[in-house]
Tab-separated table of C-alpha atoms in Angstrom:
chain	number	residue	atom	x	y	z
A	1	LYS	CA	-0.186	0.305	-0.153
A	2	ASN	CA	0.636	3.661	-0.708
A	3	ILE	CA	1.131	5.281	2.845
A	4	PRO	CA	1.235	9.097	2.166
A	5	VAL	CA	3.942	10.852	2.009
A	6	ARG	CA	2.874	13.354	5.625
A	7	LEU	CA	1.679	9.838	6.993
A	8	MET	CA	5.671	9.307	7.113
A	9	MET	CA	6.766	12.068	8.600
A	10	ASN	CA	9.373	11.847	11.373
A	11	PRO	CA	8.553	11.674	14.476
A	12	ILE	CA	11.079	14.000	15.865
A	13	LYS	CA	10.486	16.437	12.574
A	14	MET	CA	6.946	16.906	13.497
A	15	ILE	CA	7.280	17.787	16.876
A	16	THR	CA	9.862	20.206	15.824
A	17	PHE	CA	6.991	21.237	13.791
A	18	VAL	CA	4.579	21.889	16.394
A	19	THR	CA	6.462	23.610	18.743
A	20	ILE	CA	7.997	25.821	15.563
A	21	PHE	CA	4.161	26.415	14.451
A	22	ALA	CA	2.969	27.388	18.028
A	23	ILE	CA	5.869	29.572	18.845
A	24	LEU	CA	5.380	31.274	15.627
A	25	SER	CA	1.786	31.532	15.781
A	26	SER	CA	1.728	33.370	19.023
A	27	LEU	CA	4.408	35.850	17.626
A	28	ALA	CA	1.850	35.969	14.196
A	29	MET	CA	-0.102	38.462	16.602
A	30	TRP	CA	2.021	40.927	17.282
A	31	ALA	CA	3.235	40.801	13.501
A	32	GLY	CA	1.369	43.862	12.798
A	33	GLU	CA	2.305	45.958	15.778
A	34	LYS	CA	5.341	48.330	15.337
A	35	LYS	CA	6.485	48.116	19.146
A	36	PRO	CA	9.358	46.269	20.595
A	37	LEU	CA	8.944	43.003	21.848
A	38	MET	CA	8.774	43.474	25.637
A	39	PRO	CA	8.764	40.462	28.577
A	40	ALA	CA	5.577	41.223	29.332
A	41	ASP	CA	4.621	40.098	25.907
A	42	LEU	CA	6.069	36.857	26.092
A	43	TYR	CA	4.801	36.798	29.082
A	44	ASN	CA	1.040	37.200	28.033
A	45	MET	CA	1.965	34.375	25.209
A	46	ASN	CA	0.786	31.053	25.038
A	47	LYS	CA	3.066	28.476	26.001
A	48	VAL	CA	3.158	25.114	23.759
A	49	SER	CA	5.176	22.219	25.381
A	50	ASP	CA	5.627	18.266	26.029
A	51	PRO	CA	4.897	17.326	22.516
A	52	GLN	CA	4.770	13.431	22.722
A	53	VAL	CA	3.639	11.042	19.369
A	54	SER	CA	1.509	8.152	19.919
A	55	PRO	CA	3.035	5.131	19.294
A	56	ASP	CA	1.316	4.119	16.114
A	57	GLY	CA	2.401	7.923	14.390
A	58	ARG	CA	-0.726	9.005	14.174
A	59	TRP	CA	-1.279	11.694	16.883
A	60	VAL	CA	0.406	14.076	18.755
A	61	VAL	CA	-0.627	15.661	22.298
A	62	TYR	CA	0.683	18.257	24.230
A	63	VAL	CA	0.410	20.882	26.487
A	64	ILE	CA	-0.957	24.817	26.159
A	65	ALA	CA	-0.721	26.859	29.504
A	66	VAL	CA	-2.334	30.166	28.756
A	67	PRO	CA	-0.863	33.301	31.160
A	68	ASN	CA	-3.626	35.091	33.713
A	69	LEU	CA	-1.479	38.165	34.797
A	70	LYS	CA	-3.955	39.148	37.385
A	71	GLU	CA	-3.350	36.133	39.205
A	72	ASN	CA	0.573	35.368	38.031
A	73	THR	CA	-0.178	31.471	37.532
A	74	PHE	CA	-0.819	29.279	34.104
A	75	LYS	CA	-3.657	27.287	33.498
A	76	SER	CA	-2.138	24.296	31.193
A	77	ASN	CA	-4.531	22.037	29.230
A	78	ILE	CA	-3.634	19.138	27.136
A	79	TRP	CA	-4.374	18.565	23.610
A	80	LEU	CA	-4.236	15.961	20.072
A	81	ILE	CA	-3.741	17.014	17.129
A	82	PRO	CA	-3.850	14.275	13.567
A	83	VAL	CA	-0.067	13.929	12.928
A	84	SER	CA	-1.951	14.346	8.878
A	85	GLY	CA	-3.058	17.931	10.341
A	86	GLY	CA	-7.055	18.552	10.988
A	87	GLN	CA	-8.499	20.628	14.235
A	88	ALA	CA	-6.721	20.393	17.386
A	89	LYS	CA	-8.999	18.599	20.253
A	90	GLN	CA	-9.044	19.427	24.417
A	91	LEU	CA	-8.720	16.959	25.836
A	92	THR	CA	-8.296	18.275	29.436
A	93	ALA	CA	-9.753	21.585	30.520
A	94	SER	CA	-9.761	22.158	34.462
A	95	GLY	CA	-6.194	24.430	34.012
A	96	ASN	CA	-4.178	21.927	35.991
A	97	ASN	CA	-2.988	19.273	33.756
A	98	HIS	CA	0.822	18.716	32.079
A	99	SER	CA	2.587	15.731	31.185
A	100	PRO	CA	0.787	13.899	28.875
A	101	ARG	CA	2.044	9.787	28.296
A	102	TRP	CA	0.537	7.749	26.181
A	103	PHE	CA	-0.520	4.160	26.545
A	104	PRO	CA	1.439	1.226	23.881
A	105	ASN	CA	-2.281	1.406	22.385
A	106	SER	CA	-2.371	4.575	21.124
A	107	LYS	CA	-6.146	4.896	22.938
A	108	ARG	CA	-5.223	5.882	25.974
A	109	LEU	CA	-3.046	8.316	28.062
A	110	ALA	CA	-1.614	9.144	31.621
A	111	PHE	CA	-1.236	12.565	32.505
A	112	ILE	CA	-0.959	14.736	35.667
A	113	SER	CA	-3.190	16.927	36.907
A	114	SER	CA	-3.554	18.896	40.324
A	115	ARG	CA	-7.043	19.390	40.252
A	116	ASN	CA	-7.690	18.249	43.366
A	117	GLY	CA	-4.748	19.257	45.022
A	118	ALA	CA	-1.640	17.489	44.613
A	119	GLY	CA	-0.747	16.271	41.872
A	120	ASN	CA	-1.811	12.709	41.061
A	121	ILE	CA	-1.581	10.970	38.172
A	122	TYR	CA	-5.004	10.377	35.961
A	123	MET	CA	-6.159	8.053	32.840
A	124	ILE	CA	-8.645	9.327	29.753
A	125	ASP	CA	-9.631	6.862	27.223
A	126	LEU	CA	-9.207	8.888	23.544
A	127	ASP	CA	-12.773	7.958	22.698
A	128	GLY	CA	-14.532	10.564	25.264
A	129	GLY	CA	-15.474	10.486	28.873
A	130	GLU	CA	-14.192	11.855	31.733
A	131	ALA	CA	-10.599	11.625	33.375
A	132	ARG	CA	-10.130	8.861	36.178
A	133	GLN	CA	-7.858	9.449	38.952
A	134	LEU	CA	-5.527	6.692	39.114
A	135	THR	CA	-3.228	8.141	42.536
A	136	LYS	CA	-4.038	9.637	46.030
A	137	SER	CA	-1.236	10.850	46.704
A	138	LYS	CA	-0.122	13.268	49.491
A	139	THR	CA	2.607	15.484	47.533
A	140	SER	CA	2.905	15.774	43.470
A	141	LEU	CA	4.337	13.562	41.616
A	142	TRP	CA	6.121	14.761	38.276
A	143	SER	CA	7.288	12.354	35.133
A	144	PRO	CA	4.691	9.237	34.358
A	145	ILE	CA	6.177	6.749	32.728
A	146	VAL	CA	4.039	4.551	31.182
A	147	SER	CA	5.115	0.506	30.671
A	148	LYS	CA	5.477	-1.135	27.618
A	149	THR	CA	3.068	-3.808	28.489
A	150	GLY	CA	1.048	-0.177	29.794
A	151	ASN	CA	-0.192	-2.438	32.744
A	152	HIS	CA	2.565	-0.482	35.028
A	153	ILE	CA	3.207	3.518	35.443
A	154	LEU	CA	6.584	5.206	36.868
A	155	CYS	CA	6.712	8.395	38.412
A	156	ALA	CA	8.536	11.021	40.089
A	157	SER	CA	7.721	12.477	44.063
A	158	ARG	CA	10.053	15.008	45.477
A	159	VAL	CA	9.383	13.876	49.535
A	160	MET	CA	7.320	12.055	51.632
A	161	PRO	CA	4.373	14.217	53.190
A	162	GLU	CA	6.257	13.341	56.968
A	163	ALA	CA	9.425	14.922	55.252
A	164	LYS	CA	7.881	18.058	54.252
A	165	LYS	CA	7.805	19.126	58.002
A	166	ASN	CA	11.642	19.229	57.998
A	167	PRO	CA	13.282	21.669	55.933
A	168	GLU	CA	16.429	19.798	56.339
A	169	ASN	CA	15.159	17.393	54.121
A	170	TRP	CA	14.946	19.387	51.553
A	171	ASN	CA	18.099	20.142	52.031
A	172	ILE	CA	19.666	16.501	51.856
A	173	LEU	CA	17.355	15.777	48.768
A	174	GLU	CA	18.683	18.873	46.552
A	175	LYS	CA	22.065	17.701	47.881
A	176	ALA	CA	21.488	13.808	46.457
A	177	GLY	CA	20.148	15.635	43.761
A	178	ASN	CA	23.199	17.089	43.074
A	179	GLU	CA	25.983	13.574	42.981
């Protein structure tokens, strides 16, 4: 069978394309203005990050963080777009979502959300429906990795809740991370 050239695109090139496209799209709104780009202008731009190509090569999932100057925060949500082009679809809406990672079947995503307090692992099916909370950690989790079988998810957590009370524990962890 002949596979269209656009589907054979190298995943690295696709990630680079999505990132560059997002940056240029953000800059385009200032193209008509005759003023210099200021730090506040950069802060006001939506940030696109963490593009992940699905295992079957058909999709790219990524995070868009929208700034809120008054609250000095960002609201980040997860989006999905076909590699072949087309309409992007917003998968999450709570504003506290990041680190999307594919399951091997390309039909589910694991991600981190702090919608209920600390960052925990959630899972969402691309077929639709609400995201399901998989963990109930008291400390925020980071950097999820889905196993090749999809049966396990590995993640990081900085400290145990009781260690937060002792600032010395933070110093020990920082030193250990620098070794």
